[in-house]
Structure formats: structure tokens, C-alpha cells
PDB file of C-alpha atoms in Angstrom:
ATOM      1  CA  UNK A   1      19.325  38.022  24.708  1.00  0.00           C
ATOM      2  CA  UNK A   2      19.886  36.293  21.292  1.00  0.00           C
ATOM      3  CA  UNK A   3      18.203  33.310  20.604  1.00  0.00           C
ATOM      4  CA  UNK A   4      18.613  31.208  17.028  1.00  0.00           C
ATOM      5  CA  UNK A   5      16.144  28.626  15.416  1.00  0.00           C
ATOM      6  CA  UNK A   6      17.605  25.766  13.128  1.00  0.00           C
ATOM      7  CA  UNK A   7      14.370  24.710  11.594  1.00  0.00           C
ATOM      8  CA  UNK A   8      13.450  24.122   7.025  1.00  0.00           C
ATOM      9  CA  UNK A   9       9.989  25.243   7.897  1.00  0.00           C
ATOM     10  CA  UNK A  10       9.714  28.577   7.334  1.00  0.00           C
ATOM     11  CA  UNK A  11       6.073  29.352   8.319  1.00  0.00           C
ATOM     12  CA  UNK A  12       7.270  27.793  11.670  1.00  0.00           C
ATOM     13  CA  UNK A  13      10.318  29.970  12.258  1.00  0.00           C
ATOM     14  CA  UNK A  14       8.353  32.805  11.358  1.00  0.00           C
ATOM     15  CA  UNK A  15       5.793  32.476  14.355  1.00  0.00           C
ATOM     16  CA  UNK A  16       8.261  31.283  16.825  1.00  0.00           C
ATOM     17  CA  UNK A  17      10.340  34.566  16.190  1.00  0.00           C
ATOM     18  CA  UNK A  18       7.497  36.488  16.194  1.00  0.00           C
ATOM     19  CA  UNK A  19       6.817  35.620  19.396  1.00  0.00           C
ATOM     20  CA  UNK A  20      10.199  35.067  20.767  1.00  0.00           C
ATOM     21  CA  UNK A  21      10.985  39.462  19.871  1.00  0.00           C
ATOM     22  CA  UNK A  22       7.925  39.879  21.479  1.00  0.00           C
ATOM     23  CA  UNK A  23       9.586  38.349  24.697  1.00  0.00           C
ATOM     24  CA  UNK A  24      12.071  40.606  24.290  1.00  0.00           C
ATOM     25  CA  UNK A  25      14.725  37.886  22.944  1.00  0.00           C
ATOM     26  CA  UNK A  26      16.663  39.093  19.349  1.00  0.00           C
ATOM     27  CA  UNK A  27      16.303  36.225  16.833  1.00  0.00           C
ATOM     28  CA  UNK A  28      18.456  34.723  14.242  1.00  0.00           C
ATOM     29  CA  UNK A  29      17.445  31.905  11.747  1.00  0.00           C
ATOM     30  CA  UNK A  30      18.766  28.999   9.686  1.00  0.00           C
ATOM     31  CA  UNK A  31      17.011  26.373   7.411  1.00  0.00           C
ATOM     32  CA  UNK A  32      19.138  23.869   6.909  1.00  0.00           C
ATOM     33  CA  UNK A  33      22.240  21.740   9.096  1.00  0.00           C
ATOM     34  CA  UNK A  34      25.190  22.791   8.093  1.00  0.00           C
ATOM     35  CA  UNK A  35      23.848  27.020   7.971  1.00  0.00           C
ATOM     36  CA  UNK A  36      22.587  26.446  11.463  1.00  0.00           C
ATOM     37  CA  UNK A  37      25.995  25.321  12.311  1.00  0.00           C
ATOM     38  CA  UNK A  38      28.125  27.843  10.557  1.00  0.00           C
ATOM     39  CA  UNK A  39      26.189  30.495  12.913  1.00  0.00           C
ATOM     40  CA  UNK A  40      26.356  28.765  15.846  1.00  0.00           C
ATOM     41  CA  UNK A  41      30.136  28.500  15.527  1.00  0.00           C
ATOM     42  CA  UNK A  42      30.591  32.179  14.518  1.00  0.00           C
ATOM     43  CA  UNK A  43      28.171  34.198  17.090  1.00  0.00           C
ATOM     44  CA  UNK A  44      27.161  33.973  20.437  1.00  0.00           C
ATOM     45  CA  UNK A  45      23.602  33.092  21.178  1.00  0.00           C
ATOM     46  CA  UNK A  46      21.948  32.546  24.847  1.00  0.00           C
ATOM     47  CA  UNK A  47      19.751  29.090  23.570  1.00  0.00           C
ATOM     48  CA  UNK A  48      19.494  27.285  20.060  1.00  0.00           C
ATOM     49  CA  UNK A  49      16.027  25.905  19.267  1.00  0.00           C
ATOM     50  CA  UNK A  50      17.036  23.283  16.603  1.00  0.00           C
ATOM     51  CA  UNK A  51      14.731  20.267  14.646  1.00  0.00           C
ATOM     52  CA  UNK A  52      15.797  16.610  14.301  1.00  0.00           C
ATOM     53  CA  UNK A  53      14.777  16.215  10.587  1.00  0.00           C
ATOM     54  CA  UNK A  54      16.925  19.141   8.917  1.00  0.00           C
ATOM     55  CA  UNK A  55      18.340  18.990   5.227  1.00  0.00           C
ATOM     56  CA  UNK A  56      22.035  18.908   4.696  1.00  0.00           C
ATOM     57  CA  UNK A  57      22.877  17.700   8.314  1.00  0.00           C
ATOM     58  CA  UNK A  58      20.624  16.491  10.694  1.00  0.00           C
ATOM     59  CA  UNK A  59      19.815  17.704  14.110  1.00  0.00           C
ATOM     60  CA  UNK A  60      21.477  15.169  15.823  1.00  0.00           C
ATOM     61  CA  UNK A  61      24.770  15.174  13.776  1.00  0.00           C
ATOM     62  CA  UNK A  62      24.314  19.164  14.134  1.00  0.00           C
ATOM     63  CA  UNK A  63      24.092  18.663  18.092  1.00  0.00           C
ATOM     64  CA  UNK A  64      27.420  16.534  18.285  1.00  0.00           C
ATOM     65  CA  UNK A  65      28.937  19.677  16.100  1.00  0.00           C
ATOM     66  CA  UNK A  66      28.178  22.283  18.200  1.00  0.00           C
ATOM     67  CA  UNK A  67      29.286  20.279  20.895  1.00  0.00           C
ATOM     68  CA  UNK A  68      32.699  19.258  19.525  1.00  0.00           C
ATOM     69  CA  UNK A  69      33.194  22.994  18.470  1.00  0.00           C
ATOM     70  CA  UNK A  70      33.558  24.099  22.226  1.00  0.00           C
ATOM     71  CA  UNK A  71      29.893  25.636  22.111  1.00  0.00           C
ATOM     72  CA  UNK A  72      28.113  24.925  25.409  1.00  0.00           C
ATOM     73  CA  UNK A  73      25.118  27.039  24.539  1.00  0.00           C
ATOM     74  CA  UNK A  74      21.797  25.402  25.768  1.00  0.00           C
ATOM     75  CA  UNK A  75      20.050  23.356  22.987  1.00  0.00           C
ATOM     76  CA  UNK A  76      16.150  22.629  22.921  1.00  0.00           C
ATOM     77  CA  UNK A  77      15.240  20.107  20.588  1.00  0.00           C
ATOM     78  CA  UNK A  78      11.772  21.147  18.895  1.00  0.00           C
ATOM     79  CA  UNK A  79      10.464  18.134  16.626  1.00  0.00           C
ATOM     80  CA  UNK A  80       7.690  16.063  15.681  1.00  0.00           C
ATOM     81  CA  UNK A  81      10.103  12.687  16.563  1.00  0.00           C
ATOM     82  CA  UNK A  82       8.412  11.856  19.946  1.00  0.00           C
ATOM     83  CA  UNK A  83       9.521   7.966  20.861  1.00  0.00           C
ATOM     84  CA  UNK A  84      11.783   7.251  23.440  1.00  0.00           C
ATOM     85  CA  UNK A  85      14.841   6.347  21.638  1.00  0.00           C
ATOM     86  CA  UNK A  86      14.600   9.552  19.683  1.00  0.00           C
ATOM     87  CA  UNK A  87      14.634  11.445  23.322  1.00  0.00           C
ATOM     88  CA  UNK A  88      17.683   9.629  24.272  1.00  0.00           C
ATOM     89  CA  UNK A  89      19.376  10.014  20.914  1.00  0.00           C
ATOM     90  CA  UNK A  90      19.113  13.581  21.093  1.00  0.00           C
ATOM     91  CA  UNK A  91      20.235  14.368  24.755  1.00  0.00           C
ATOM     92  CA  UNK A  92      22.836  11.853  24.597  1.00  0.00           C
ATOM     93  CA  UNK A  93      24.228  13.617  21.206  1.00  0.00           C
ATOM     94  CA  UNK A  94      24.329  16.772  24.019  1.00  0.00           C
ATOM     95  CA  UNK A  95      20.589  18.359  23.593  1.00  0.00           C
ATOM     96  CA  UNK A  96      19.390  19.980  26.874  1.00  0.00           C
ATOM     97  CA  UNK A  97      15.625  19.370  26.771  1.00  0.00           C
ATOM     98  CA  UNK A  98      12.801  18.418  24.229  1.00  0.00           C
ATOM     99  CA  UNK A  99      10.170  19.621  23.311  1.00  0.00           C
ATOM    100  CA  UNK A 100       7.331  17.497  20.833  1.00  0.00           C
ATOM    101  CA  UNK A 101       5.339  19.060  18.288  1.00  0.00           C
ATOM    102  CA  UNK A 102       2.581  20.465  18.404  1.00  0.00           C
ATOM    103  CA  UNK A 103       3.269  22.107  21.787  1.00  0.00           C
ATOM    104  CA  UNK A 104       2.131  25.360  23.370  1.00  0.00           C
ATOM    105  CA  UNK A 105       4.350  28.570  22.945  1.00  0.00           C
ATOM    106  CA  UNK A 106       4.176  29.375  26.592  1.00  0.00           C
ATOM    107  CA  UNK A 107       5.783  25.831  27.552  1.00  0.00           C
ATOM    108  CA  UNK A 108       8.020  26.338  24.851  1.00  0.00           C
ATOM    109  CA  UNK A 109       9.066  30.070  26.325  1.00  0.00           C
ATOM    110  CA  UNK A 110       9.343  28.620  29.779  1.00  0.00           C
ATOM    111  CA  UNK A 111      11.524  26.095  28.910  1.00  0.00           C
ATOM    112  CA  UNK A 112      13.763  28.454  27.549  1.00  0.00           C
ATOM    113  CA  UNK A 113      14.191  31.023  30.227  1.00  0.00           C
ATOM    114  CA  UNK A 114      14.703  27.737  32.442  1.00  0.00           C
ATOM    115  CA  UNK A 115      17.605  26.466  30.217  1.00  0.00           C
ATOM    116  CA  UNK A 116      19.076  30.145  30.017  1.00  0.00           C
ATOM    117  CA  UNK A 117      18.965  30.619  33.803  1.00  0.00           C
ATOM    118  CA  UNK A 118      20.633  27.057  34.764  1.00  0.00           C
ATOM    119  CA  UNK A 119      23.059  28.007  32.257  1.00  0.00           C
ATOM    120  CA  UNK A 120      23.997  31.461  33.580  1.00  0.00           C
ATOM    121  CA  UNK A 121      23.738  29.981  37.208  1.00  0.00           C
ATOM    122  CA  UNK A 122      26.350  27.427  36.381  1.00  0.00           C
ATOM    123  CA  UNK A 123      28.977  29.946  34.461  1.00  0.00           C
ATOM    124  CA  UNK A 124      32.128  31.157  36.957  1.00  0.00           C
ATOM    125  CA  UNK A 125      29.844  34.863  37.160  1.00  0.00           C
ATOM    126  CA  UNK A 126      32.610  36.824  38.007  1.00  0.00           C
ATOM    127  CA  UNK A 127      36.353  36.880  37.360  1.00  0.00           C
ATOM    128  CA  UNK A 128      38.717  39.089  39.414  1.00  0.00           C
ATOM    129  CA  UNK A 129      42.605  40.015  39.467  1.00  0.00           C
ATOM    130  CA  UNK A 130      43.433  42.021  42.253  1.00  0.00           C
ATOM    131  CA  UNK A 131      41.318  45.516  41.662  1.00  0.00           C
ATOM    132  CA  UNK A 132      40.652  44.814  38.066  1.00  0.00           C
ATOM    133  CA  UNK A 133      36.647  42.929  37.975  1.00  0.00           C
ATOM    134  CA  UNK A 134      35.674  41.233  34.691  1.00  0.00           C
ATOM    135  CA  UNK A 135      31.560  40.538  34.190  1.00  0.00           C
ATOM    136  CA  UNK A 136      31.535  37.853  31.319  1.00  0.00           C
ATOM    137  CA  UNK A 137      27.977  38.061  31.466  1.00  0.00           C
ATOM    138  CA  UNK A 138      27.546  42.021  31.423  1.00  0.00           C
ATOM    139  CA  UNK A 139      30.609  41.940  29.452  1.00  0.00           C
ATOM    140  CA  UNK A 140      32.166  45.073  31.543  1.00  0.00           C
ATOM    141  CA  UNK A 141      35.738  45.274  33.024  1.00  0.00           C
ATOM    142  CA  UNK A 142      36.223  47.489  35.950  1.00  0.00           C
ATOM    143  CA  UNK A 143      39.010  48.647  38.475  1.00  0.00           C
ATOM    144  CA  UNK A 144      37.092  50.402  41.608  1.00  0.00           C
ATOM    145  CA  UNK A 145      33.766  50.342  40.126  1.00  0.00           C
ATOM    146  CA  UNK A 146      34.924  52.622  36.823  1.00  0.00           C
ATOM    147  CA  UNK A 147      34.564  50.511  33.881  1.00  0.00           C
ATOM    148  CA  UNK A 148      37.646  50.429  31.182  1.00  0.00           C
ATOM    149  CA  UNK A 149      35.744  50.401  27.974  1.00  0.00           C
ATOM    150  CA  UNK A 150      37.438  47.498  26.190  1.00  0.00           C
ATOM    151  CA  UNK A 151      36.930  46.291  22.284  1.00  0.00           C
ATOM    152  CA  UNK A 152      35.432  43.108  21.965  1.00  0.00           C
ATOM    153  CA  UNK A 153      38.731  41.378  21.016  1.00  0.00           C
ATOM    154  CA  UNK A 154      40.620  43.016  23.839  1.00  0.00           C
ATOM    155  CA  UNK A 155      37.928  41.599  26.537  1.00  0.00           C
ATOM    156  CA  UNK A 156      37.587  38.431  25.276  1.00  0.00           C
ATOM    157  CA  UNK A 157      41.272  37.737  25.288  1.00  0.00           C
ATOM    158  CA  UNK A 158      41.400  39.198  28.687  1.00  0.00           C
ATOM    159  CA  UNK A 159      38.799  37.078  29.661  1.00  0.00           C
ATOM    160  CA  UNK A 160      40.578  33.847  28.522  1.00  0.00           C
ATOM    161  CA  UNK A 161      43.580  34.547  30.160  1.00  0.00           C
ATOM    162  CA  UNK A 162      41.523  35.392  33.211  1.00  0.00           C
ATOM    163  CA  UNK A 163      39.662  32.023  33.472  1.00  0.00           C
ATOM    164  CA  UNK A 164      42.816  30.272  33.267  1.00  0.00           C
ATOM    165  CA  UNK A 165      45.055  32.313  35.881  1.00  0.00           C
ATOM    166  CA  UNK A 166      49.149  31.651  35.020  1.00  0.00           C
ATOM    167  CA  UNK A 167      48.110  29.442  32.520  1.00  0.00           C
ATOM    168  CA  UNK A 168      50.268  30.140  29.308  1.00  0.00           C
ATOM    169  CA  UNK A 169      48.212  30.958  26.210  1.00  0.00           C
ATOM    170  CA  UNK A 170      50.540  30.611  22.679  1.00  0.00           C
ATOM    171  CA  UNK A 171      49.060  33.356  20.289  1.00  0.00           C
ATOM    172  CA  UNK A 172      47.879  30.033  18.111  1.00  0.00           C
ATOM    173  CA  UNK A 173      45.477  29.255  21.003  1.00  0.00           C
ATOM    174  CA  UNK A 174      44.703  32.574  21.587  1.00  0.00           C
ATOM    175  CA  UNK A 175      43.335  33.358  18.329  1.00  0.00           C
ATOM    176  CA  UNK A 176      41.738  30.052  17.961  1.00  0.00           C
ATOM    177  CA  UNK A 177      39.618  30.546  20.921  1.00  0.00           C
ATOM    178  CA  UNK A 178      38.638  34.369  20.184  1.00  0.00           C
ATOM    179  CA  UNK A 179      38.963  34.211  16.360  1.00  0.00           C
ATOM    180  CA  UNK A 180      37.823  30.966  16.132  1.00  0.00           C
ATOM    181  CA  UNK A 181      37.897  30.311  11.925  1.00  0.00           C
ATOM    182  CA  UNK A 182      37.390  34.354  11.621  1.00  0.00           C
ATOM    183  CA  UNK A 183      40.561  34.519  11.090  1.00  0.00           C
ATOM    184  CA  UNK A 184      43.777  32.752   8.999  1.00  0.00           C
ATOM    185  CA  UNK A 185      46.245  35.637   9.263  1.00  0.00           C
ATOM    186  CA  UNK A 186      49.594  36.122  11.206  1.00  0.00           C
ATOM    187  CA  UNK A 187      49.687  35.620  15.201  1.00  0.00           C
ATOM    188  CA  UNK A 188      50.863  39.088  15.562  1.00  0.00           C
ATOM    189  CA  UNK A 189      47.480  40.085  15.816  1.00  0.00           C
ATOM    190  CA  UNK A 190      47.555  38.926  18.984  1.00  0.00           C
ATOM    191  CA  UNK A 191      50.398  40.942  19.837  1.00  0.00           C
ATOM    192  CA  UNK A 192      48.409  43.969  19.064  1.00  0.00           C
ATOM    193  CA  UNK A 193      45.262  43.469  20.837  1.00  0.00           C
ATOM    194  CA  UNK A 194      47.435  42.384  23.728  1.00  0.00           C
ATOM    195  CA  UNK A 195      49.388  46.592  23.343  1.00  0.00           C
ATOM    196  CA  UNK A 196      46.154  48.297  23.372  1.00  0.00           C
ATOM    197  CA  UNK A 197      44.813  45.951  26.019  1.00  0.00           C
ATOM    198  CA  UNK A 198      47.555  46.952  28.603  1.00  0.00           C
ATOM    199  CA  UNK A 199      47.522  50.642  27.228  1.00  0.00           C
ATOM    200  CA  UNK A 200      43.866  50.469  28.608  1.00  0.00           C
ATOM    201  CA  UNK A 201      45.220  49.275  32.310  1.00  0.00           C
ATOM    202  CA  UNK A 202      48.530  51.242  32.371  1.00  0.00           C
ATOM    203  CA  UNK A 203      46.772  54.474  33.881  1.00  0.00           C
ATOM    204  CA  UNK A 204      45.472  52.050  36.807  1.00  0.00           C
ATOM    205  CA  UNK A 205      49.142  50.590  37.041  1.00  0.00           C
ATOM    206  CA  UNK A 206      47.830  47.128  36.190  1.00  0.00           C
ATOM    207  CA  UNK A 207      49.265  46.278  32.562  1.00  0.00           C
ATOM    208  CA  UNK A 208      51.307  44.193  34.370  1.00  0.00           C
ATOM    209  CA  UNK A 209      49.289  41.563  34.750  1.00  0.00           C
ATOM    210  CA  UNK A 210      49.421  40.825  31.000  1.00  0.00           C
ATOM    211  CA  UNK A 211      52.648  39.105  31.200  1.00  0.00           C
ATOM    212  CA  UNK A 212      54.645  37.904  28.538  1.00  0.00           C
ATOM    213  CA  UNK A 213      56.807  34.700  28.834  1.00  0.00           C
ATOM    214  CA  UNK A 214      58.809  35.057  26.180  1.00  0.00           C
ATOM    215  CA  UNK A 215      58.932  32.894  22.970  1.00  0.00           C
ATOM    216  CA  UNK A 216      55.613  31.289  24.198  1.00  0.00           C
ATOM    217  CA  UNK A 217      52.757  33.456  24.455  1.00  0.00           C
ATOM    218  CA  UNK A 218      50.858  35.444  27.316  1.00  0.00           C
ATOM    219  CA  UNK A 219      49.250  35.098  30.804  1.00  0.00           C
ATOM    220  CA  UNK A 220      47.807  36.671  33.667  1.00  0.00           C
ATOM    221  CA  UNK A 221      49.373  37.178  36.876  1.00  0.00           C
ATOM    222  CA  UNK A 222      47.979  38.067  39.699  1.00  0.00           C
ATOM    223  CA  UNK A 223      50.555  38.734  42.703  1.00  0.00           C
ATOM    224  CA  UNK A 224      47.538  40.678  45.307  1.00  0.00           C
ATOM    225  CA  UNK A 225      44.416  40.300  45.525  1.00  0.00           C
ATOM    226  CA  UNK A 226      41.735  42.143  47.071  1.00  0.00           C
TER     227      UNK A 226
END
């Protein structure tokens, strides 16, 4: 599980990784506001451990960022700002929990495997179209228990289109929710991922369920079901 820690001091980050890889969580870093936020929009992380007092762009302007961005990634606030009105500030900007410095590392760890488990708990776990069973979580995509190995691309536009069952996705949405600003080329990208993504379900007779509606973009649809 990745993990990532907005915080400018350095001797801080460096303990708290420390003892986060020894936890068995991968760690990422970033001193300042607006490099915190340029990760956080660009990877995938399981909880962000941010500060309030952060050069370039506070935490709390950083919070409503990640928010507005689409990220709901669980977000502990670790800071020395312990009045009230600070608490509220930060959950209300979309903070999960707080924790006050100086504070104990195994509180600190606990909260985080609690905000990581409510988290997973509440995502839709599983996502199914008649045979064909996409894990989000585990990331796998299987028809009868085999797994279709699938590019990242290729499952996460199949798992868009899966969420949102006959809902019509234009290649402009498509590659702004699984390119996000990766990307500022043509749309026919999308077109591609979408060939080798039915290529992938043609030997279980189910590229068929990538439908196109012409002149509009793609969607799934799913006549049987299990």
C-alpha cells in the first residue's frame, strides 16, 4: 500500500517513512503545497498524511484541491495547530481525521490502517458484467476465475465504463478520467486502448460488451448476467 507525506520538515518525513516501510506501506514525499498536490493528482496513494502550515499552498487550500480534483483518498491532518477552529477548518475543507503534534507513532499508524479500512469498506468491492469479474481493489479482471491480464489503461477504462453501466462515456471524458492532465493528445487514443481491450475479451466472446454508439463515445452493456 502507498502512502504519501506532504510535510517542509524533512527530519520529520524522514522518521515517519522510516517507520511507515517498516509497516510494510511504500512511501512517497513532498515538501511543499503545490508538489504535494501535483502527486496526489498524478498517482494513486491508499492515505495522504499532510501539515497545515506548508510553503507555497497551505494544507487547507491543498485539502480543498485534492478534493475538487475528484481524489477521495483518505487525508490525516498531522500538525502542531491544535484549537478547535483549526479542527473544524481542516475537516470541513474535506480532512478525514487529525492528528496534533507531538503524538505517538503507534496512534499515528492506527489511525491510518483505520482510515484505509473504512475507505476500502465503503468502495463498490466488486464490479461484474455477466461472466467477466473486475477487482478494483486487486486490480484483476476475470471470466470463470482465469484472469485476462489487462494494461493499466485498458483496466482502468474498463473499470469506468463498468461503474457506470450504459452510461455513455465521450473519449474527452474518458481520457480525462484515466489520463487525467497525463495527457493533451488526440482522443483516438481512446480508440486504441478500447481495440486491444476487446481483443483481450474476444476469445471469451465478450468484446461485445464494449459497445460503441456511434459519433459519441463508448459503454458497457450488459444483456445476462450471472
Amino acid at each position: 500500500m502507498k502512502i504519501i507525506i506532504i510535510e517542509d520538515n524533512r527530519d520529520l518525513v524522514q522518521v515517519l517513512a522510516e517507520g511507515l516501510s517498516e509497516s510494510g506501506f511504500i512511501v512517497d514525499s513532498a515538501y511543499d503545497g503545490e508538489e504535494g498536490l501535483d502527486k496526489v493528482v498524478k498517482n494513486e496513494y491508499e492515505c495522504i498524511i499532510l501539515d497545515i502550515m506548508l510553503p507555497k499552498m497551505d494544507g487547507y487550500e491543498l485539502i480543498e484541491k485534492i478534493r475538487e480534483a475528484g481524489k477521495d483518498t483518505p487525508i490525516l491532518v498531522l500538525t502542531a495547530k491544535d484549537s478547535i477552529e483549526d479542527r473544524v477548518k481542516g475537516l470541513e475543507a474535506g480532512a478525514d481525521d487529525y492528528l496534533v503534534k507531538p503524538f505517538d507513532f503507534r496512534e499515528l499508524l492506527a489511525r491510518i490502517n483505520a482510515l484505509i479500512r473504512r475507505h476500502t469498506e465503503h468502495k463498490r468491492p466488486i464490479l461484474q458484467c455477466g461472466p467477466l469479474v473486475l477487482d478494483p481493489i486487486a486490480r484483476e479482471c476475470k471470466v470463470d476465475d482465469e484472469i485476462i491480464p489487462l494494461r493499466k489503461r485498458e483496466f482502468d477504462i474498463l473499470e469506468l465504463l463498468m461503474r457506470y453501466e450504459n452510461q455513455v462515456f465521450s473519449r474527452e471524458r474518458i481520457i480525462a478520467h484515466v489520463w487525467k492532465k497525463e495527457y493533451d493528445g488526440t482522443s483516438n487514443v481512446v480508440d486504441v486502448h478500447i481495440k486491444y481491450l476487446r481483443d483481450k475479451l474476444r476469445p471469451y466472446n465478450l468484446e461485445g460488451i464494449v459497445a460503441t454508439v456511434r459519433g459519441v463515445g463508448y459503454k458497457i452493456s450488459c444483456p445476462y448476467r450471472q
